Amino acid sequence: MLILGATLAPARTFFLNIKASPLHHNTPPLHHLASSESSPSRSSNMSPKGPPQIPDRVSSLLAPAHREELQVLTKRKASTMSIVSIKSTPEEFINAKVEALQAEYDLGDTQETYYKDALNEGSITEAQFQEASKWIPNRQELDAIQGNLTVLKRQRKFIEDDLAEVPPPQNPHLDDAYISLMIARIESACSKAPKSGTIINSQKLKANVLEYYAGSRTTEDSQIEEYCMLTGWYAPLPKTPVKAAHLVPRSLEGEDLNYLFGITGGEQVLSSPENSLLLHKNIEEALDSSEIVFLPVIDQGMAIDWKLMVIDQSKLKKSITERYKWGDLHGKCLQFLNNNRPAKRYLYFRYVLSYLINKKRDPSSVEWAIDKNTKGYMWATPGPYLRNSLLHSLARRISDHYLPEALFQQTTFSDLPYARNKNQADEQQYITTLAHKIGLLDKKASIAPADRNQKFENDKAAA
């Protein structure tokens, strides 16, 4: 993903310093983000600014051809801005937003060039140039616009998905939702993404996840406690058992995630707090080895909670922590302390991965995925999360089984016009590598249940 931090000056991009949560969670007030067209404010914004108001006494001094070109670019910018406001679907809105940002950049870049040329040629004075500069984006602001465009293009799939989840009463306000969402996206882009093949800094990741979910607190005696979303708070002595559990496994790399999710810059998925849950280490191990899964709790077609399901229910009487047995946690919903949530796309990927791995272990072991009341699959929240062809091929390669149609019918996408696609031969070759990585995940993370229970008893005895 784009690294913007080195190019965006804090004074020009105040929105990067706003602690914004993902869409329709703990979003900041949006009215103070609206662009101002009445004064030459230097505050950068996610929405394109209005047409420039360079005084005629200065603009008239430019060469006629330059004036004419700037008039064309100004009209184009005004036109694209008006189109954004009338688009109702996320796809239409993003298309219009890309056009508007590009028009804003082209106008500002051309203005900067022509007025500097006029100054160098003596057509305008230094004072006139400074007057015009009040209405022209400087280079740092132009870099910010270009950076917004890059993030929007590289993460377009995720942004469209998240905008599509805006609750119906807020649908007319896509521009407000977009501002809030892009603040979070660009904040994420400004954190340095790990290079492919490098080890993620686990301590830094955990600190980010704790901050994202408000999972850390200081007690009256100045001890820092950490929070498990299923079992509660833990003191740090001798060592906190709370882990930042990955949903998309660390065995996958940027290129894998680019193709799987239809984005660019997929390496940052692994370091995103939206890809993590705060869990007790024993629960994290069970998640990594596909012994548990999280399913959506649906109300009026919306996922309102996420409940834990123990896949092998013969283990319900087994202890998982000092205070809890698996039976205590089976069916329990994740308890969040703020409005931030994990991304549905990552929860869905973990769900499918758990299905495939358990299908491979024992073809009869996936009855947990069937809702006995509806006879349908437990994942009932639609969304184009994963690439259809890749998911099918992966299922056949890992489990020698086809995915049931109900498992993917409303949760996958085909080729995207703005994403990198592969031909069938290349995809089949790529599947081999991807399946190997997921197979390694299963092999490496899988601790036999008996071994895990014995491990807990040993830890308890040692304590």
mmCIF file of C-alpha atoms in Angstrom, residues 78-403:
data_model
loop_
_atom_site.group_PDB
_atom_site.id
_atom_site.type_symbol
_atom_site.label_atom_id
_atom_site.label_comp_id
_atom_site.label_asym_id
_atom_site.label_seq_id
_atom_site.Cartn_x
_atom_site.Cartn_y
_atom_site.Cartn_z
ATOM 1 C CA ALA A 78 -16.672 22.010 -11.543
ATOM 2 C CA SER A 79 -18.481 19.453 -13.693
ATOM 3 C CA THR A 80 -16.889 16.441 -11.997
ATOM 4 C CA MET A 81 -17.662 17.853 -8.551
ATOM 5 C CA SER A 82 -21.342 18.244 -9.419
ATOM 6 C CA ILE A 83 -21.501 14.691 -10.782
ATOM 7 C CA VAL A 84 -20.148 13.258 -7.510
ATOM 8 C CA SER A 85 -23.065 14.717 -5.569
ATOM 9 C CA ILE A 86 -25.731 12.921 -7.629
ATOM 10 C CA LYS A 87 -24.232 9.425 -7.727
ATOM 11 C CA SER A 88 -26.169 6.958 -5.606
ATOM 12 C CA THR A 89 -24.365 3.612 -5.854
ATOM 13 C CA PRO A 90 -20.874 3.003 -4.417
ATOM 14 C CA GLU A 91 -19.499 2.030 -7.842
ATOM 15 C CA GLU A 92 -20.851 5.174 -9.519
ATOM 16 C CA PHE A 93 -19.718 7.295 -6.601
ATOM 17 C CA ILE A 94 -16.140 5.971 -6.667
ATOM 18 C CA ASN A 95 -15.917 6.434 -10.453
ATOM 19 C CA ALA A 96 -17.054 10.037 -10.074
ATOM 20 C CA LYS A 97 -14.747 10.633 -7.118
ATOM 21 C CA VAL A 98 -11.726 9.420 -9.088
ATOM 22 C CA GLU A 99 -12.636 11.772 -11.938
ATOM 23 C CA ALA A 100 -13.110 14.691 -9.542
ATOM 24 C CA LEU A 101 -9.793 14.161 -7.770
ATOM 25 C CA GLN A 102 -7.978 13.770 -11.082
ATOM 26 C CA ALA A 103 -9.566 16.984 -12.370
ATOM 27 C CA GLU A 104 -8.567 18.807 -9.189
ATOM 28 C CA TYR A 105 -4.989 17.589 -9.517
ATOM 29 C CA ASP A 106 -4.733 18.453 -13.222
ATOM 30 C CA LEU A 107 -6.032 21.982 -12.649
ATOM 31 C CA GLY A 108 -3.775 22.681 -9.672
ATOM 32 C CA ASP A 109 -0.699 21.204 -11.350
ATOM 33 C CA THR A 110 -1.278 23.233 -14.526
ATOM 34 C CA GLN A 111 -1.921 26.435 -12.566
ATOM 35 C CA GLU A 112 1.304 25.984 -10.637
ATOM 36 C CA THR A 113 3.265 25.457 -13.857
ATOM 37 C CA TYR A 114 1.770 28.374 -15.798
ATOM 38 C CA TYR A 115 2.044 30.954 -13.024
ATOM 39 C CA LYS A 116 5.639 29.995 -12.282
ATOM 40 C CA ASP A 117 6.402 30.281 -15.991
ATOM 41 C CA ALA A 118 4.761 33.713 -16.068
ATOM 42 C CA LEU A 119 6.843 34.830 -13.083
ATOM 43 C CA ASN A 120 10.071 33.575 -14.644
ATOM 44 C CA GLU A 121 9.220 35.269 -17.953
ATOM 45 C CA GLY A 122 8.414 38.571 -16.245
ATOM 46 C CA SER A 123 4.740 38.547 -17.269
ATOM 47 C CA ILE A 124 3.698 38.912 -13.632
ATOM 48 C CA THR A 125 5.437 40.394 -10.597
ATOM 49 C CA GLU A 126 6.400 38.550 -7.420
ATOM 50 C CA ALA A 127 3.507 40.254 -5.611
ATOM 51 C CA GLN A 128 1.049 39.131 -8.290
ATOM 52 C CA PHE A 129 2.440 35.588 -8.130
ATOM 53 C CA GLN A 130 1.997 35.518 -4.350
ATOM 54 C CA GLU A 131 -1.578 36.760 -4.741
ATOM 55 C CA ALA A 132 -2.357 34.001 -7.237
ATOM 56 C CA SER A 133 -0.638 31.422 -5.022
ATOM 57 C CA LYS A 134 -3.273 31.946 -2.329
ATOM 58 C CA TRP A 135 -5.729 30.171 -4.639
ATOM 59 C CA ILE A 136 -3.424 27.534 -6.098
ATOM 60 C CA PRO A 137 -2.657 24.250 -4.295
ATOM 61 C CA ASN A 138 1.033 24.072 -3.423
ATOM 62 C CA ARG A 139 3.129 21.012 -4.209
ATOM 63 C CA GLN A 140 2.467 19.350 -0.859
ATOM 64 C CA GLU A 141 -1.275 19.726 -1.354
ATOM 65 C CA LEU A 142 -1.022 18.357 -4.882
ATOM 66 C CA ASP A 143 0.939 15.404 -3.510
ATOM 67 C CA ALA A 144 -1.873 14.871 -0.999
ATOM 68 C CA ILE A 145 -4.464 14.817 -3.797
ATOM 69 C CA GLN A 146 -2.333 12.351 -5.755
ATOM 70 C CA GLY A 147 -1.930 10.256 -2.623
ATOM 71 C CA ASN A 148 -5.700 10.149 -2.095
ATOM 72 C CA LEU A 149 -6.122 9.013 -5.689
ATOM 73 C CA THR A 150 -3.565 6.263 -5.227
ATOM 74 C CA VAL A 151 -5.188 4.936 -2.055
ATOM 75 C CA LEU A 152 -8.614 5.100 -3.689
ATOM 76 C CA LYS A 153 -7.456 3.151 -6.737
ATOM 77 C CA ARG A 154 -5.424 0.559 -4.843
ATOM 78 C CA GLN A 155 -8.058 -0.131 -2.197
ATOM 79 C CA ARG A 156 -11.078 0.483 -4.403
ATOM 80 C CA LYS A 157 -12.567 -2.969 -3.749
ATOM 81 C CA PHE A 158 -12.481 -2.488 0.028
ATOM 82 C CA ILE A 159 -13.838 1.057 -0.172
ATOM 83 C CA GLU A 160 -16.740 0.013 -2.413
ATOM 84 C CA ASP A 161 -17.545 -2.894 -0.092
ATOM 85 C CA ASP A 162 -17.533 -0.676 2.983
ATOM 86 C CA LEU A 163 -19.633 2.036 1.350
ATOM 87 C CA ALA A 164 -22.147 -0.638 0.334
ATOM 88 C CA GLU A 165 -22.608 -1.446 4.033
ATOM 89 C CA VAL A 166 -23.724 2.070 4.953
ATOM 90 C CA PRO A 167 -27.082 1.641 6.744
ATOM 91 C CA PRO A 168 -30.074 2.640 4.543
ATOM 92 C CA PRO A 169 -30.899 5.900 6.401
ATOM 93 C CA GLN A 170 -27.376 7.126 5.587
ATOM 94 C CA ASN A 171 -27.302 6.010 1.948
ATOM 95 C CA PRO A 172 -27.958 9.500 0.524
ATOM 96 C CA HIS A 173 -24.868 10.753 2.329
ATOM 97 C CA LEU A 174 -22.206 8.737 0.547
ATOM 98 C CA ASP A 175 -19.905 11.744 0.408
ATOM 99 C CA ASP A 176 -19.919 12.076 4.204
ATOM 100 C CA ALA A 177 -19.379 8.340 4.597
ATOM 101 C CA TYR A 178 -16.580 8.466 2.023
ATOM 102 C CA ILE A 179 -14.775 11.238 3.917
ATOM 103 C CA SER A 180 -14.897 9.268 7.155
ATOM 104 C CA LEU A 181 -13.841 6.052 5.472
ATOM 105 C CA MET A 182 -10.951 7.607 3.558
ATOM 106 C CA ILE A 183 -9.587 9.245 6.695
ATOM 107 C CA ALA A 184 -9.220 5.774 8.187
ATOM 108 C CA ARG A 185 -7.812 4.331 4.956
ATOM 109 C CA ILE A 186 -5.155 7.025 4.563
ATOM 110 C CA GLU A 187 -4.206 6.847 8.228
ATOM 111 C CA SER A 188 -3.599 3.159 7.605
ATOM 112 C CA ALA A 189 -1.630 3.872 4.420
ATOM 113 C CA CYS A 190 0.654 6.264 6.275
ATOM 114 C CA SER A 191 1.873 3.508 8.564
ATOM 115 C CA LYS A 192 4.789 1.778 6.906
ATOM 116 C CA ALA A 193 3.658 -1.501 5.386
ATOM 117 C CA PRO A 194 5.958 -4.518 5.778
ATOM 118 C CA LYS A 195 7.727 -5.649 2.660
ATOM 119 C CA SER A 196 6.741 -9.000 1.223
ATOM 120 C CA GLY A 197 8.517 -11.787 3.052
ATOM 121 C CA THR A 198 9.471 -9.711 6.101
ATOM 122 C CA ILE A 199 8.341 -10.481 9.628
ATOM 123 C CA ILE A 200 5.614 -8.263 11.033
ATOM 124 C CA ASN A 201 6.565 -6.507 14.258
ATOM 125 C CA SER A 202 4.238 -8.387 16.603
ATOM 126 C CA GLN A 203 4.606 -5.910 19.462
ATOM 127 C CA LYS A 204 3.761 -2.936 17.270
ATOM 128 C CA LEU A 205 0.845 -4.794 15.707
ATOM 129 C CA LYS A 206 -0.548 -5.722 19.101
ATOM 130 C CA ALA A 207 -0.210 -2.128 20.308
ATOM 131 C CA ASN A 208 -2.170 -0.950 17.261
ATOM 132 C CA VAL A 209 -4.858 -3.585 17.816
ATOM 133 C CA LEU A 210 -5.146 -2.708 21.512
ATOM 134 C CA GLU A 211 -5.588 0.946 20.574
ATOM 135 C CA TYR A 212 -8.080 0.151 17.809
ATOM 136 C CA TYR A 213 -10.324 -1.888 20.119
ATOM 137 C CA ALA A 214 -9.616 0.120 23.318
ATOM 138 C CA GLY A 215 -8.307 -3.128 24.792
ATOM 139 C CA SER A 216 -5.865 -1.698 27.323
ATOM 140 C CA ARG A 217 -6.489 0.081 30.615
ATOM 141 C CA THR A 218 -4.507 1.299 33.622
ATOM 142 C CA THR A 219 -5.722 0.208 37.052
ATOM 143 C CA GLU A 220 -5.692 2.289 40.239
ATOM 144 C CA ASP A 221 -2.393 0.675 41.221
ATOM 145 C CA SER A 222 -0.891 1.658 37.827
ATOM 146 C CA GLN A 223 -0.976 -1.818 36.304
ATOM 147 C CA ILE A 224 -1.807 -2.100 32.626
ATOM 148 C CA GLU A 225 -4.464 -4.729 31.925
ATOM 149 C CA GLU A 226 -5.335 -6.176 28.530
ATOM 150 C CA TYR A 227 -8.688 -7.362 27.261
ATOM 151 C CA CYS A 228 -9.803 -10.628 25.678
ATOM 152 C CA MET A 229 -13.037 -10.217 23.741
ATOM 153 C CA LEU A 230 -14.395 -13.480 25.140
ATOM 154 C CA THR A 231 -12.933 -13.885 28.620
ATOM 155 C CA GLY A 232 -12.360 -10.337 29.873
ATOM 156 C CA TRP A 233 -9.476 -8.424 31.442
ATOM 157 C CA TYR A 234 -6.077 -9.822 32.407
ATOM 158 C CA ALA A 235 -3.295 -8.404 34.558
ATOM 159 C CA PRO A 236 0.235 -8.422 33.105
ATOM 160 C CA LEU A 237 1.741 -10.693 35.755
ATOM 161 C CA PRO A 238 3.711 -12.725 35.042
ATOM 162 C CA LYS A 239 2.800 -12.166 31.374
ATOM 163 C CA THR A 240 -0.446 -11.181 29.728
ATOM 164 C CA PRO A 241 -2.138 -14.068 27.890
ATOM 165 C CA VAL A 242 -3.922 -11.710 25.465
ATOM 166 C CA LYS A 243 -2.829 -11.961 21.830
ATOM 167 C CA ALA A 244 -3.629 -10.065 18.640
ATOM 168 C CA ALA A 245 -5.095 -13.002 16.713
ATOM 169 C CA HIS A 246 -4.935 -12.834 12.910
ATOM 170 C CA LEU A 247 -7.997 -13.662 10.814
ATOM 171 C CA VAL A 248 -6.133 -13.729 7.494
ATOM 172 C CA PRO A 249 -3.093 -15.877 8.342
ATOM 173 C CA ARG A 250 0.460 -14.564 8.273
ATOM 174 C CA SER A 251 1.501 -17.350 5.914
ATOM 175 C CA LEU A 252 -0.095 -15.372 3.070
ATOM 176 C CA GLU A 253 1.780 -12.497 1.440
ATOM 177 C CA GLY A 254 0.930 -9.305 -0.398
ATOM 178 C CA GLU A 255 0.531 -10.833 -3.860
ATOM 179 C CA ASP A 256 -1.694 -13.580 -2.457
ATOM 180 C CA LEU A 257 -3.957 -11.023 -0.823
ATOM 181 C CA ASN A 258 -3.979 -8.713 -3.846
ATOM 182 C CA TYR A 259 -5.445 -11.414 -6.032
ATOM 183 C CA LEU A 260 -7.641 -13.005 -3.389
ATOM 184 C CA PHE A 261 -9.354 -9.753 -2.352
ATOM 185 C CA GLY A 262 -9.095 -7.862 -5.667
ATOM 186 C CA ILE A 263 -6.911 -5.015 -4.395
ATOM 187 C CA THR A 264 -3.384 -3.620 -4.675
ATOM 188 C CA GLY A 265 -1.118 -3.281 -1.664
ATOM 189 C CA GLY A 266 -2.415 -6.419 0.009
ATOM 190 C CA GLU A 267 0.680 -6.686 2.195
ATOM 191 C CA GLN A 268 -0.918 -4.188 4.556
ATOM 192 C CA VAL A 269 -3.879 -6.460 5.250
ATOM 193 C CA LEU A 270 -1.737 -8.430 7.696
ATOM 194 C CA SER A 271 -0.852 -5.335 9.710
ATOM 195 C CA SER A 272 -4.376 -3.907 9.744
ATOM 196 C CA PRO A 273 -6.188 -3.940 13.113
ATOM 197 C CA GLU A 274 -9.343 -4.874 11.169
ATOM 198 C CA ASN A 275 -7.657 -8.229 10.519
ATOM 199 C CA SER A 276 -7.204 -8.985 14.220
ATOM 200 C CA LEU A 277 -9.130 -9.907 17.332
ATOM 201 C CA LEU A 278 -7.975 -9.648 20.950
ATOM 202 C CA LEU A 279 -8.099 -13.202 22.289
ATOM 203 C CA HIS A 280 -6.622 -15.309 25.075
ATOM 204 C CA LYS A 281 -3.604 -17.189 23.725
ATOM 205 C CA ASN A 282 -5.350 -20.569 24.006
ATOM 206 C CA ILE A 283 -8.330 -19.283 22.037
ATOM 207 C CA GLU A 284 -5.966 -17.794 19.464
ATOM 208 C CA GLU A 285 -4.282 -21.193 19.022
ATOM 209 C CA ALA A 286 -7.664 -22.829 18.498
ATOM 210 C CA LEU A 287 -8.548 -20.205 15.880
ATOM 211 C CA ASP A 288 -5.227 -20.706 14.073
ATOM 212 C CA SER A 289 -5.784 -24.450 13.925
ATOM 213 C CA SER A 290 -9.401 -24.086 12.720
ATOM 214 C CA GLU A 291 -10.924 -25.674 15.832
ATOM 215 C CA ILE A 292 -13.215 -22.681 16.298
ATOM 216 C CA VAL A 293 -14.869 -20.194 13.953
ATOM 217 C CA PHE A 294 -16.762 -16.918 14.289
ATOM 218 C CA LEU A 295 -20.195 -16.627 12.688
ATOM 219 C CA PRO A 296 -22.394 -13.576 12.127
ATOM 220 C CA VAL A 297 -25.486 -12.986 14.229
ATOM 221 C CA ILE A 298 -28.019 -11.529 11.803
ATOM 222 C CA ASP A 299 -30.792 -9.068 12.610
ATOM 223 C CA GLN A 300 -32.909 -7.622 9.780
ATOM 224 C CA GLY A 301 -30.317 -8.670 7.243
ATOM 225 C CA MET A 302 -27.410 -6.996 9.064
ATOM 226 C CA ALA A 303 -24.592 -8.644 11.001
ATOM 227 C CA ILE A 304 -24.926 -7.175 14.480
ATOM 228 C CA ASP A 305 -22.651 -9.545 16.422
ATOM 229 C CA TRP A 306 -20.095 -12.319 15.959
ATOM 230 C CA LYS A 307 -20.437 -15.533 17.927
ATOM 231 C CA LEU A 308 -17.882 -18.241 18.577
ATOM 232 C CA MET A 309 -18.657 -21.778 17.472
ATOM 233 C CA VAL A 310 -16.626 -24.752 18.676
ATOM 234 C CA ILE A 311 -16.366 -27.020 15.652
ATOM 235 C CA ASP A 312 -15.826 -30.292 17.530
ATOM 236 C CA GLN A 313 -18.485 -30.104 20.207
ATOM 237 C CA SER A 314 -17.160 -33.156 22.022
ATOM 238 C CA LYS A 315 -14.667 -30.682 23.529
ATOM 239 C CA LEU A 316 -17.253 -28.499 25.228
ATOM 240 C CA LYS A 317 -16.414 -29.864 28.684
ATOM 241 C CA LYS A 318 -12.689 -29.278 28.220
ATOM 242 C CA SER A 319 -10.998 -26.321 29.907
ATOM 243 C CA ILE A 320 -9.581 -23.577 27.756
ATOM 244 C CA THR A 321 -8.551 -21.119 30.489
ATOM 245 C CA GLU A 322 -8.416 -21.258 34.249
ATOM 246 C CA ARG A 323 -11.982 -19.959 34.503
ATOM 247 C CA TYR A 324 -13.615 -21.176 31.313
ATOM 248 C CA LYS A 325 -14.487 -24.374 29.516
ATOM 249 C CA TRP A 326 -15.200 -24.447 25.804
ATOM 250 C CA GLY A 327 -18.860 -24.937 26.634
ATOM 251 C CA ASP A 328 -18.878 -21.544 28.365
ATOM 252 C CA LEU A 329 -17.671 -19.860 25.194
ATOM 253 C CA HIS A 330 -19.584 -21.875 22.578
ATOM 254 C CA GLY A 331 -22.203 -19.521 21.117
ATOM 255 C CA LYS A 332 -20.855 -16.522 23.034
ATOM 256 C CA CYS A 333 -20.601 -13.256 21.110
ATOM 257 C CA LEU A 334 -17.444 -11.197 20.923
ATOM 258 C CA GLN A 335 -17.693 -8.330 23.394
ATOM 259 C CA PHE A 336 -16.372 -5.028 22.009
ATOM 260 C CA LEU A 337 -15.487 -1.999 24.119
ATOM 261 C CA ASN A 338 -15.964 0.619 21.407
ATOM 262 C CA ASN A 339 -17.565 0.909 17.979
ATOM 263 C CA ASN A 340 -14.622 -0.511 16.020
ATOM 264 C CA ARG A 341 -15.087 -3.943 14.458
ATOM 265 C CA PRO A 342 -13.083 -6.469 12.443
ATOM 266 C CA ALA A 343 -13.712 -6.394 8.696
ATOM 267 C CA LYS A 344 -16.371 -8.838 7.506
ATOM 268 C CA ARG A 345 -14.193 -9.839 4.551
ATOM 269 C CA TYR A 346 -11.494 -11.168 6.893
ATOM 270 C CA LEU A 347 -13.976 -12.982 9.136
ATOM 271 C CA TYR A 348 -15.484 -14.568 6.033
ATOM 272 C CA PHE A 349 -12.076 -15.658 4.771
ATOM 273 C CA ARG A 350 -11.338 -17.329 8.121
ATOM 274 C CA TYR A 351 -14.755 -19.010 7.989
ATOM 275 C CA VAL A 352 -14.086 -20.456 4.516
ATOM 276 C CA LEU A 353 -10.565 -21.468 5.506
ATOM 277 C CA SER A 354 -11.887 -23.309 8.570
ATOM 278 C CA TYR A 355 -14.499 -25.031 6.423
ATOM 279 C CA LEU A 356 -11.903 -26.226 3.893
ATOM 280 C CA ILE A 357 -9.386 -27.395 6.475
ATOM 281 C CA ASN A 358 -11.987 -29.309 8.462
ATOM 282 C CA LYS A 359 -13.374 -30.799 5.253
ATOM 283 C CA LYS A 360 -9.877 -32.017 4.479
ATOM 284 C CA ARG A 361 -9.427 -33.509 7.944
ATOM 285 C CA ASP A 362 -12.788 -35.251 7.972
ATOM 286 C CA PRO A 363 -15.412 -34.834 5.209
ATOM 287 C CA SER A 364 -18.168 -35.457 7.749
ATOM 288 C CA SER A 365 -16.908 -32.793 10.153
ATOM 289 C CA VAL A 366 -18.545 -29.743 8.577
ATOM 290 C CA GLU A 367 -22.099 -30.147 9.834
ATOM 291 C CA TRP A 368 -21.350 -27.141 12.030
ATOM 292 C CA ALA A 369 -21.587 -24.983 8.894
ATOM 293 C CA ILE A 370 -25.271 -25.878 8.392
ATOM 294 C CA ASP A 371 -27.988 -23.906 10.129
ATOM 295 C CA LYS A 372 -30.411 -26.574 11.351
ATOM 296 C CA ASN A 373 -33.299 -24.110 11.368
ATOM 297 C CA THR A 374 -32.924 -22.753 7.833
ATOM 298 C CA LYS A 375 -30.980 -25.665 6.272
ATOM 299 C CA GLY A 376 -28.702 -22.994 4.831
ATOM 300 C CA TYR A 377 -25.082 -22.166 5.536
ATOM 301 C CA MET A 378 -24.298 -20.307 8.722
ATOM 302 C CA TRP A 379 -22.627 -17.407 6.914
ATOM 303 C CA ALA A 380 -25.698 -15.479 5.810
ATOM 304 C CA THR A 381 -24.311 -11.984 5.347
ATOM 305 C CA PRO A 382 -23.782 -11.211 1.645
ATOM 306 C CA GLY A 383 -20.860 -9.283 0.197
ATOM 307 C CA PRO A 384 -18.337 -9.742 -2.638
ATOM 308 C CA TYR A 385 -15.477 -10.656 -0.313
ATOM 309 C CA LEU A 386 -13.248 -13.079 -2.261
ATOM 310 C CA ARG A 387 -12.414 -13.946 -5.863
ATOM 311 C CA ASN A 388 -14.798 -16.668 -7.057
ATOM 312 C CA SER A 389 -12.466 -18.660 -9.327
ATOM 313 C CA LEU A 390 -9.644 -18.624 -6.799
ATOM 314 C CA LEU A 391 -11.887 -19.848 -4.013
ATOM 315 C CA HIS A 392 -13.170 -22.722 -6.150
ATOM 316 C CA SER A 393 -9.695 -23.811 -7.203
ATOM 317 C CA LEU A 394 -8.412 -23.502 -3.668
ATOM 318 C CA ALA A 395 -11.231 -25.697 -2.385
ATOM 319 C CA ARG A 396 -10.435 -28.431 -4.888
ATOM 320 C CA ARG A 397 -6.703 -28.245 -4.223
ATOM 321 C CA ILE A 398 -6.935 -28.290 -0.435
ATOM 322 C CA SER A 399 -9.868 -30.583 0.187
ATOM 323 C CA ASP A 400 -10.499 -32.370 -3.106
ATOM 324 C CA HIS A 401 -14.047 -31.060 -2.806
ATOM 325 C CA TYR A 402 -16.155 -28.442 -4.514
ATOM 326 C CA LEU A 403 -17.548 -25.658 -2.395
#
